[in-house]
């Protein structure tokens, strides 16, 4: 396990996002089928309806970020966004985490250490929905506020989940992008992150549901492979998919590490431009592959804004301005006003689809 402080990141242009309410379990961002079934499970404290929206923002709080993986550029961007937001409020920021996206025991041990250190809030992206539950609820009973961001734990084990977008929209739009790119026909595969990842599994659930619609009757999902958010594993898994399925027409990779590795493999192979690739990637990682014709279009939210929203939410919880109960509203600096939705989920906004017409406008 390693500890690091994220490097400084450029200032991100402020965009006001109107308060978005997650409208229901199926539609709301990041609520997994699993966590919907277990909503409120995990034995943790339930959010009390009472909060004081007018309470002053406490100063000098420590907000600790525990990403899925510290050496993943996506989390460097998100947590740097978090650092800026937290420090601008007069709080202390720290980041700890494992260097592997599949070290669930490592994540648990970081939660225990942060609890002992009596941090005021933890913002965590979960590698697994259930693994951290006991540790997180112990932290919460000791007064630590817990925000999940990017990838949720079970709903009963955190105060608020800050979701990047509607999970349903993300899952369905990735299938829509793929279908356009392959002309609605042929075999496709998914290259995911860790097999236990809450966020990827939720999106894949919605992809499978989207694929049931009659307009996709000529598309067959032949395999879900796991690259564990490791570049080399993801590269090898891509190679393996093409060996196993020589007629493969497309790959959806809902992970920034996976899509980059798959693009790298495809662009150096005979499949370049023939096997389509979409999913979730950063514009900076994908620019070269869009330019050289390997990738047509993919999508993502701004990770820095996600990290910032997690920080604002953690501070609002630790200041008593919100308790996490649905319907509560709070201000997240220049991101605007947000309302807590069903299952205590807050949604950042809509993702952006990047292609050669607009990718030049983005720098993250
Ligand atoms: C990877 C991680 C992260 C996910 C992005 C899209 O960096 O798996 O959890 O949200 O991809």
Tab-separated table of C-alpha atoms and ligand atoms in Angstrom:
chain	number	residue	atom	x	y	z
A	1	UNK	CA	0.000	0.000	0.000
A	2	UNK	CA	1.239	3.480	-0.691
A	3	UNK	CA	0.332	6.959	0.426
A	4	UNK	CA	0.611	9.947	-1.798
A	5	UNK	CA	-0.529	13.467	-2.199
A	6	UNK	CA	-1.914	14.238	-5.624
A	7	UNK	CA	-0.059	16.848	-7.683
A	8	UNK	CA	-1.637	20.212	-8.372
A	9	UNK	CA	-4.026	20.305	-11.301
A	10	UNK	CA	-5.137	23.138	-13.497
A	11	UNK	CA	-8.119	25.208	-12.510
A	12	UNK	CA	-11.268	23.835	-14.059
A	13	UNK	CA	-13.770	26.195	-15.605
A	14	UNK	CA	-16.806	26.513	-13.424
A	15	UNK	CA	-20.066	25.296	-14.819
A	16	UNK	CA	-23.202	25.694	-12.806
A	17	UNK	CA	-25.043	22.439	-12.532
A	18	UNK	CA	-28.609	22.866	-11.440
A	19	UNK	CA	-29.794	20.741	-8.553
A	20	UNK	CA	-30.411	17.318	-9.941
A	21	UNK	CA	-32.609	14.932	-8.114
A	22	UNK	CA	-32.152	11.231	-8.664
A	23	UNK	CA	-35.677	10.223	-9.403
A	24	UNK	CA	-35.811	6.627	-8.381
A	25	UNK	CA	-33.810	3.500	-7.766
A	26	UNK	CA	-33.723	2.394	-11.394
A	27	UNK	CA	-32.988	5.808	-12.789
A	28	UNK	CA	-30.705	7.200	-10.156
A	29	UNK	CA	-26.987	7.344	-10.562
A	30	UNK	CA	-24.956	4.564	-9.168
A	31	UNK	CA	-27.579	2.640	-7.285
A	32	UNK	CA	-26.678	-0.910	-8.050
A	33	UNK	CA	-29.198	-3.675	-8.269
A	34	UNK	CA	-27.326	-5.044	-5.295
A	35	UNK	CA	-27.451	-1.872	-3.281
A	36	UNK	CA	-31.073	-1.291	-4.215
A	37	UNK	CA	-31.938	-4.695	-2.824
A	38	UNK	CA	-29.918	-3.892	0.257
A	39	UNK	CA	-30.879	-0.250	0.510
A	40	UNK	CA	-30.322	0.668	4.108
A	41	UNK	CA	-28.475	-2.583	4.777
A	42	UNK	CA	-25.099	-2.694	6.387
A	43	UNK	CA	-26.293	-1.867	9.870
A	44	UNK	CA	-25.032	1.681	9.732
A	45	UNK	CA	-26.611	4.793	11.177
A	46	UNK	CA	-29.650	5.956	9.177
A	47	UNK	CA	-29.628	9.602	8.062
A	48	UNK	CA	-31.687	11.695	10.431
A	49	UNK	CA	-34.126	14.010	8.685
A	50	UNK	CA	-32.851	16.930	10.699
A	51	UNK	CA	-30.009	19.079	9.508
A	52	UNK	CA	-29.368	22.790	9.751
A	53	UNK	CA	-28.917	24.221	6.257
A	54	UNK	CA	-27.944	27.574	7.784
A	55	UNK	CA	-25.153	26.137	9.975
A	56	UNK	CA	-21.789	27.765	9.327
A	57	UNK	CA	-19.193	25.759	7.404
A	58	UNK	CA	-16.749	24.408	9.983
A	59	UNK	CA	-13.080	25.184	9.319
A	60	UNK	CA	-10.024	22.995	9.740
A	61	UNK	CA	-11.847	19.722	9.065
A	62	UNK	CA	-9.806	16.856	7.630
A	63	UNK	CA	-11.324	15.263	4.529
A	64	UNK	CA	-9.531	12.086	3.444
A	65	UNK	CA	-9.887	10.755	-0.101
A	66	UNK	CA	-9.596	7.009	-0.611
A	67	UNK	CA	-9.845	6.354	-4.366
A	68	UNK	CA	-10.149	2.888	-5.885
A	69	UNK	CA	-6.551	3.188	-6.949
A	70	UNK	CA	-4.012	5.980	-6.378
A	71	UNK	CA	-1.875	5.509	-9.476
A	72	UNK	CA	-4.814	5.798	-11.879
A	73	UNK	CA	-4.744	9.142	-13.749
A	74	UNK	CA	-8.533	9.375	-13.523
A	75	UNK	CA	-8.309	9.530	-9.717
A	76	UNK	CA	-5.403	11.958	-9.863
A	77	UNK	CA	-7.741	14.316	-11.709
A	78	UNK	CA	-10.755	13.677	-9.467
A	79	UNK	CA	-8.853	13.966	-6.215
A	80	UNK	CA	-6.962	17.055	-7.308
A	81	UNK	CA	-10.388	18.590	-7.967
A	82	UNK	CA	-11.351	17.477	-4.463
A	83	UNK	CA	-8.220	18.993	-2.937
A	84	UNK	CA	-8.925	22.396	-4.474
A	85	UNK	CA	-12.529	22.407	-3.301
A	86	UNK	CA	-11.722	21.242	0.225
A	87	UNK	CA	-8.795	23.627	0.716
A	88	UNK	CA	-10.773	26.569	-0.654
A	89	UNK	CA	-13.279	25.953	2.141
A	90	UNK	CA	-10.497	26.176	4.740
A	91	UNK	CA	-10.246	22.426	5.363
A	92	UNK	CA	-7.386	19.934	5.221
A	93	UNK	CA	-7.150	17.429	2.388
A	94	UNK	CA	-5.361	14.127	2.329
A	95	UNK	CA	-5.354	11.170	-0.013
A	96	UNK	CA	-4.480	7.568	0.779
A	97	UNK	CA	-5.056	4.390	-1.173
A	98	UNK	CA	-3.847	1.239	-2.790
A	99	UNK	CA	-1.989	1.036	-6.063
A	100	UNK	CA	-4.079	-1.919	-7.249
A	101	UNK	CA	-7.740	-1.654	-8.207
A	102	UNK	CA	-8.421	-5.092	-6.709
A	103	UNK	CA	-6.938	-4.685	-3.214
A	104	UNK	CA	-10.172	-4.737	-1.225
A	105	UNK	CA	-8.344	-5.685	1.997
A	106	UNK	CA	-6.066	-2.695	1.475
A	107	UNK	CA	-9.064	-0.379	1.195
A	108	UNK	CA	-10.508	-1.764	4.438
A	109	UNK	CA	-7.267	-1.222	6.263
A	110	UNK	CA	-7.074	2.385	5.061
A	111	UNK	CA	-10.594	3.008	6.396
A	112	UNK	CA	-9.533	1.613	9.786
A	113	UNK	CA	-6.432	3.804	9.857
A	114	UNK	CA	-8.414	6.927	8.939
A	115	UNK	CA	-10.929	6.121	11.677
A	116	UNK	CA	-8.118	5.837	14.229
A	117	UNK	CA	-6.723	9.132	12.981
A	118	UNK	CA	-10.147	10.679	13.640
A	119	UNK	CA	-10.511	12.377	10.271
A	120	UNK	CA	-13.781	14.268	9.962
A	121	UNK	CA	-14.855	12.771	6.644
A	122	UNK	CA	-13.861	10.077	4.177
A	123	UNK	CA	-14.578	10.295	0.431
A	124	UNK	CA	-14.146	6.812	-0.962
A	125	UNK	CA	-14.516	5.077	-4.338
A	126	UNK	CA	-15.302	1.445	-3.545
A	127	UNK	CA	-13.546	-1.442	-5.271
A	128	UNK	CA	-16.308	-3.738	-4.014
A	129	UNK	CA	-19.836	-2.938	-2.770
A	130	UNK	CA	-19.656	-4.840	0.517
A	131	UNK	CA	-16.025	-5.270	1.549
A	132	UNK	CA	-15.698	-1.979	3.429
A	133	UNK	CA	-19.158	-1.948	5.050
A	134	UNK	CA	-18.161	-2.992	8.555
A	135	UNK	CA	-15.170	-0.651	8.611
A	136	UNK	CA	-17.158	2.281	7.189
A	137	UNK	CA	-19.975	1.839	9.672
A	138	UNK	CA	-17.504	1.682	12.525
A	139	UNK	CA	-16.082	4.968	11.253
A	140	UNK	CA	-19.578	6.481	11.053
A	141	UNK	CA	-20.456	5.377	14.574
A	142	UNK	CA	-17.303	7.183	15.682
A	143	UNK	CA	-18.557	10.388	14.060
A	144	UNK	CA	-16.784	10.229	10.682
A	145	UNK	CA	-18.969	11.285	7.730
A	146	UNK	CA	-18.694	8.927	4.763
A	147	UNK	CA	-19.240	9.975	1.165
A	148	UNK	CA	-18.773	7.518	-1.663
A	149	UNK	CA	-17.940	8.996	-5.041
A	150	UNK	CA	-17.464	7.324	-8.442
A	151	UNK	CA	-18.168	3.783	-7.148
A	152	UNK	CA	-20.628	3.135	-4.348
A	153	UNK	CA	-20.713	0.777	-1.390
A	154	UNK	CA	-24.036	-0.613	-0.158
A	155	UNK	CA	-26.387	2.240	0.668
A	156	UNK	CA	-26.431	1.434	4.388
A	157	UNK	CA	-22.670	1.897	4.721
A	158	UNK	CA	-22.281	5.549	3.718
A	159	UNK	CA	-24.046	8.857	4.252
A	160	UNK	CA	-24.214	10.032	0.617
A	161	UNK	CA	-23.146	8.639	-2.762
A	162	UNK	CA	-21.900	11.304	-5.177
A	163	UNK	CA	-22.583	9.790	-8.585
A	164	UNK	CA	-20.902	11.029	-11.755
A	165	UNK	CA	-24.081	10.780	-13.854
A	166	UNK	CA	-27.183	8.661	-14.081
A	167	UNK	CA	-25.903	5.072	-14.171
A	168	UNK	CA	-28.795	4.115	-16.361
A	169	UNK	CA	-27.940	6.795	-18.928
A	170	UNK	CA	-24.292	5.779	-18.913
A	171	UNK	CA	-25.054	2.114	-19.518
A	172	UNK	CA	-27.647	2.721	-22.221
A	173	UNK	CA	-25.710	5.415	-24.091
A	174	UNK	CA	-22.610	3.253	-24.345
A	175	UNK	CA	-24.680	0.588	-26.121
A	176	UNK	CA	-26.227	3.283	-28.335
A	177	UNK	CA	-22.784	4.592	-29.311
A	178	UNK	CA	-21.560	1.081	-30.077
A	179	UNK	CA	-24.648	0.209	-32.122
A	180	UNK	CA	-24.171	3.321	-34.285
A	181	UNK	CA	-20.513	2.506	-34.815
A	182	UNK	CA	-21.084	-1.110	-35.930
A	183	UNK	CA	-24.237	-0.426	-37.939
A	184	UNK	CA	-26.450	-2.279	-35.476
A	185	UNK	CA	-25.015	-5.717	-36.221
A	186	UNK	CA	-22.429	-8.186	-34.973
A	187	UNK	CA	-20.645	-9.561	-31.934
A	188	UNK	CA	-19.508	-7.212	-29.191
A	189	UNK	CA	-17.610	-7.647	-25.932
A	190	UNK	CA	-17.177	-5.589	-22.789
A	191	UNK	CA	-13.759	-4.932	-21.279
A	192	UNK	CA	-14.435	-3.941	-17.678
A	193	UNK	CA	-12.327	-3.059	-14.631
A	194	UNK	CA	-12.404	-5.258	-11.499
A	195	UNK	CA	-14.986	-8.009	-11.410
A	196	UNK	CA	-16.378	-6.599	-8.142
A	197	UNK	CA	-16.462	-2.900	-9.129
A	198	UNK	CA	-19.837	-1.456	-8.149
A	199	UNK	CA	-19.873	1.269	-10.785
A	200	UNK	CA	-18.857	-0.873	-13.763
A	201	UNK	CA	-21.223	-3.682	-12.749
A	202	UNK	CA	-24.114	-1.249	-12.483
A	203	UNK	CA	-23.407	0.187	-15.933
A	204	UNK	CA	-23.012	-3.301	-17.428
A	205	UNK	CA	-26.403	-4.239	-15.949
A	206	UNK	CA	-27.985	-1.343	-17.840
A	207	UNK	CA	-26.028	-2.211	-21.022
A	208	UNK	CA	-27.468	-5.733	-20.930
A	209	UNK	CA	-30.918	-4.341	-20.378
A	210	UNK	CA	-30.542	-1.924	-23.292
A	211	UNK	CA	-29.379	-4.786	-25.531
A	212	UNK	CA	-32.698	-6.572	-24.927
A	213	UNK	CA	-34.510	-3.930	-26.997
A	214	UNK	CA	-35.655	-5.115	-30.453
A	215	UNK	CA	-33.432	-2.645	-32.298
A	216	UNK	CA	-30.376	-4.530	-31.039
A	217	UNK	CA	-31.567	-8.003	-32.042
A	218	UNK	CA	-28.620	-8.405	-34.426
A	219	UNK	CA	-26.026	-7.533	-31.773
A	220	UNK	CA	-24.666	-10.320	-29.569
A	221	UNK	CA	-22.739	-9.633	-26.382
A	222	UNK	CA	-20.276	-12.546	-26.403
A	223	UNK	CA	-18.134	-11.839	-23.351
A	224	UNK	CA	-17.410	-9.566	-20.403
A	225	UNK	CA	-13.658	-9.526	-19.753
A	226	UNK	CA	-11.921	-7.921	-16.769
A	227	UNK	CA	-8.736	-5.879	-17.066
A	228	UNK	CA	-8.740	-4.888	-13.366
A	229	UNK	CA	-7.882	-1.273	-14.205
A	230	UNK	CA	-4.370	-2.506	-14.925
A	231	UNK	CA	-2.967	-1.367	-18.283
A	232	UNK	CA	-1.131	-4.576	-19.082
A	233	UNK	CA	-3.968	-6.892	-18.056
A	234	UNK	CA	-6.430	-4.789	-20.049
A	235	UNK	CA	-4.148	-4.887	-23.125
A	236	UNK	CA	-3.832	-8.677	-22.866
A	237	UNK	CA	-7.557	-9.116	-22.341
A	238	UNK	CA	-8.206	-7.120	-25.521
A	239	UNK	CA	-5.782	-9.296	-27.434
A	240	UNK	CA	-7.481	-12.391	-25.971
A	241	UNK	CA	-10.951	-11.199	-26.980
A	242	UNK	CA	-9.872	-10.816	-30.604
A	243	UNK	CA	-8.206	-14.205	-30.643
A	244	UNK	CA	-11.247	-15.871	-29.143
A	245	UNK	CA	-13.785	-13.992	-31.276
A	246	UNK	CA	-12.248	-13.278	-34.697
A	247	UNK	CA	-15.560	-11.826	-35.907
A	248	UNK	CA	-15.806	-9.357	-33.076
A	249	UNK	CA	-17.169	-6.025	-34.311
A	250	UNK	CA	-16.801	-3.890	-31.228
A	251	UNK	CA	-15.642	-3.473	-27.636
A	252	UNK	CA	-17.245	-1.325	-24.960
A	253	UNK	CA	-14.803	-0.479	-22.180
A	254	UNK	CA	-16.440	1.437	-19.312
A	255	UNK	CA	-13.133	2.250	-17.636
A	256	UNK	CA	-10.533	4.872	-18.463
A	257	UNK	CA	-7.701	2.377	-17.997
A	258	UNK	CA	-9.407	-0.317	-20.077
A	259	UNK	CA	-10.404	1.868	-23.016
A	260	UNK	CA	-6.926	3.362	-23.263
A	261	UNK	CA	-5.242	-0.058	-23.248
A	262	UNK	CA	-7.741	-1.444	-25.771
A	263	UNK	CA	-7.158	1.572	-28.047
A	264	UNK	CA	-3.420	1.027	-27.765
A	265	UNK	CA	-3.794	-2.604	-28.777
A	266	UNK	CA	-6.217	-1.939	-31.636
A	267	UNK	CA	-4.244	0.960	-33.083
A	268	UNK	CA	-1.173	-1.227	-33.483
A	269	UNK	CA	-3.063	-4.173	-34.971
A	270	UNK	CA	-4.836	-5.166	-38.157
A	271	UNK	CA	-8.119	-4.441	-36.363
A	272	UNK	CA	-7.560	-0.677	-36.303
A	273	UNK	CA	-10.660	1.070	-37.661
A	274	UNK	CA	-12.330	-2.323	-38.236
A	275	UNK	CA	-13.145	-3.279	-34.663
A	276	UNK	CA	-14.922	-0.353	-33.019
A	277	UNK	CA	-14.175	0.801	-29.489
A	278	UNK	CA	-16.232	2.998	-27.199
A	279	UNK	CA	-16.785	3.434	-23.482
A	280	UNK	CA	-15.481	5.831	-20.845
A	281	UNK	CA	-12.152	7.562	-21.322
A	282	UNK	CA	-10.445	10.881	-20.692
A	283	UNK	CA	-10.029	13.150	-23.719
A	284	UNK	CA	-6.299	13.470	-23.060
A	285	UNK	CA	-5.817	9.671	-23.000
A	286	UNK	CA	-7.931	9.129	-26.111
A	287	UNK	CA	-7.011	12.099	-28.310
A	288	UNK	CA	-4.329	10.247	-30.284
A	289	UNK	CA	-6.655	7.315	-30.974
A	290	UNK	CA	-9.473	9.562	-32.176
A	291	UNK	CA	-7.024	11.405	-34.417
A	292	UNK	CA	-5.561	8.204	-35.899
A	293	UNK	CA	-8.976	6.665	-36.601
A	294	UNK	CA	-8.975	3.903	-33.974
A	295	UNK	CA	-11.849	5.415	-31.975
A	296	UNK	CA	-14.887	7.324	-33.234
A	297	UNK	CA	-16.669	8.439	-30.047
A	298	UNK	CA	-16.646	7.766	-26.299
A	299	UNK	CA	-17.860	9.578	-23.208
A	300	UNK	CA	-17.007	10.798	-19.707
A	301	UNK	CA	-17.875	13.375	-17.077
A	302	UNK	CA	-15.298	15.808	-15.723
A	303	UNK	CA	-13.520	13.816	-12.975
A	304	UNK	CA	-12.290	17.036	-11.292
A	305	UNK	CA	-15.859	18.181	-10.784
A	306	UNK	CA	-16.786	14.787	-9.362
A	307	UNK	CA	-13.945	15.016	-6.829
A	308	UNK	CA	-14.917	18.581	-5.965
A	309	UNK	CA	-18.572	17.645	-5.443
A	310	UNK	CA	-17.490	14.804	-3.146
A	311	UNK	CA	-15.469	17.319	-1.102
A	312	UNK	CA	-18.282	19.868	-0.854
A	313	UNK	CA	-20.679	17.107	0.166
A	314	UNK	CA	-18.301	15.782	2.833
A	315	UNK	CA	-17.868	19.253	4.328
A	316	UNK	CA	-21.632	19.957	4.267
A	317	UNK	CA	-22.196	16.676	6.136
A	318	UNK	CA	-19.424	17.340	8.667
A	319	UNK	CA	-20.750	20.865	9.220
A	320	UNK	CA	-24.281	19.575	9.905
A	321	UNK	CA	-25.781	21.437	6.916
A	322	UNK	CA	-27.078	18.143	5.541
A	323	UNK	CA	-27.516	14.709	7.102
A	324	UNK	CA	-27.835	12.733	3.858
A	325	UNK	CA	-31.626	12.450	3.882
A	326	UNK	CA	-33.341	12.658	0.465
A	327	UNK	CA	-34.703	16.108	-0.347
A	328	UNK	CA	-31.998	18.096	1.429
A	329	UNK	CA	-30.364	20.828	-0.639
A	330	UNK	CA	-26.894	22.330	-0.343
A	331	UNK	CA	-24.467	24.505	-2.242
A	332	UNK	CA	-21.322	23.022	-3.747
A	333	UNK	CA	-19.240	26.130	-4.422
A	334	UNK	CA	-19.187	27.129	-8.079
A	335	UNK	CA	-20.738	23.792	-9.116
A	336	UNK	CA	-24.083	25.121	-7.930
A	337	UNK	CA	-26.880	23.761	-5.768
A	338	UNK	CA	-27.579	20.046	-5.398
A	339	UNK	CA	-30.461	18.081	-3.925
A	340	UNK	CA	-30.004	14.680	-2.315
A	341	UNK	CA	-32.102	12.078	-4.145
A	342	UNK	CA	-33.469	8.613	-3.396
A	343	UNK	CA	-31.063	6.295	-1.542
A	344	UNK	CA	-29.058	9.394	-0.551
A	345	UNK	CA	-27.573	9.727	-4.040
A	346	UNK	CA	-26.442	13.060	-5.514
A	347	UNK	CA	-25.854	13.210	-9.271
A	348	UNK	CA	-23.162	15.472	-10.754
A	349	UNK	CA	-24.763	15.885	-14.176
A	350	UNK	CA	-24.708	14.624	-17.738
A	351	UNK	CA	-21.580	13.172	-19.316
A	352	UNK	CA	-20.035	14.566	-22.505
A	353	UNK	CA	-19.657	12.508	-25.694
A	354	UNK	CA	-16.261	13.176	-27.288
A	355	UNK	CA	-15.462	12.728	-30.977
A	356	UNK	CA	-13.167	14.389	-33.471
A	357	UNK	CA	-15.427	17.432	-33.711
A	358	UNK	CA	-15.112	18.466	-30.048
A	359	UNK	CA	-12.227	16.608	-28.404
A	360	UNK	CA	-9.876	19.538	-29.016
A	361	UNK	CA	-11.896	21.651	-26.607
A	362	UNK	CA	-11.150	19.460	-23.570
A	363	UNK	CA	-7.996	19.226	-21.528
A	364	UNK	CA	-8.260	16.505	-18.856
B	1	LIG	C1	-11.588	3.979	-14.111
B	1	LIG	C2	-12.166	3.557	-12.782
B	1	LIG	C3	-13.270	4.476	-12.331
B	1	LIG	C4	-14.258	4.743	-13.435
B	1	LIG	C5	-13.569	5.277	-14.648
B	1	LIG	C6	-14.508	5.513	-15.804
B	1	LIG	O1	-10.688	5.022	-13.942
B	1	LIG	O2	-12.645	2.247	-12.890
B	1	LIG	O3	-13.913	3.894	-11.219
B	1	LIG	O4	-15.270	5.629	-13.026
B	1	LIG	O5	-12.577	4.338	-15.055
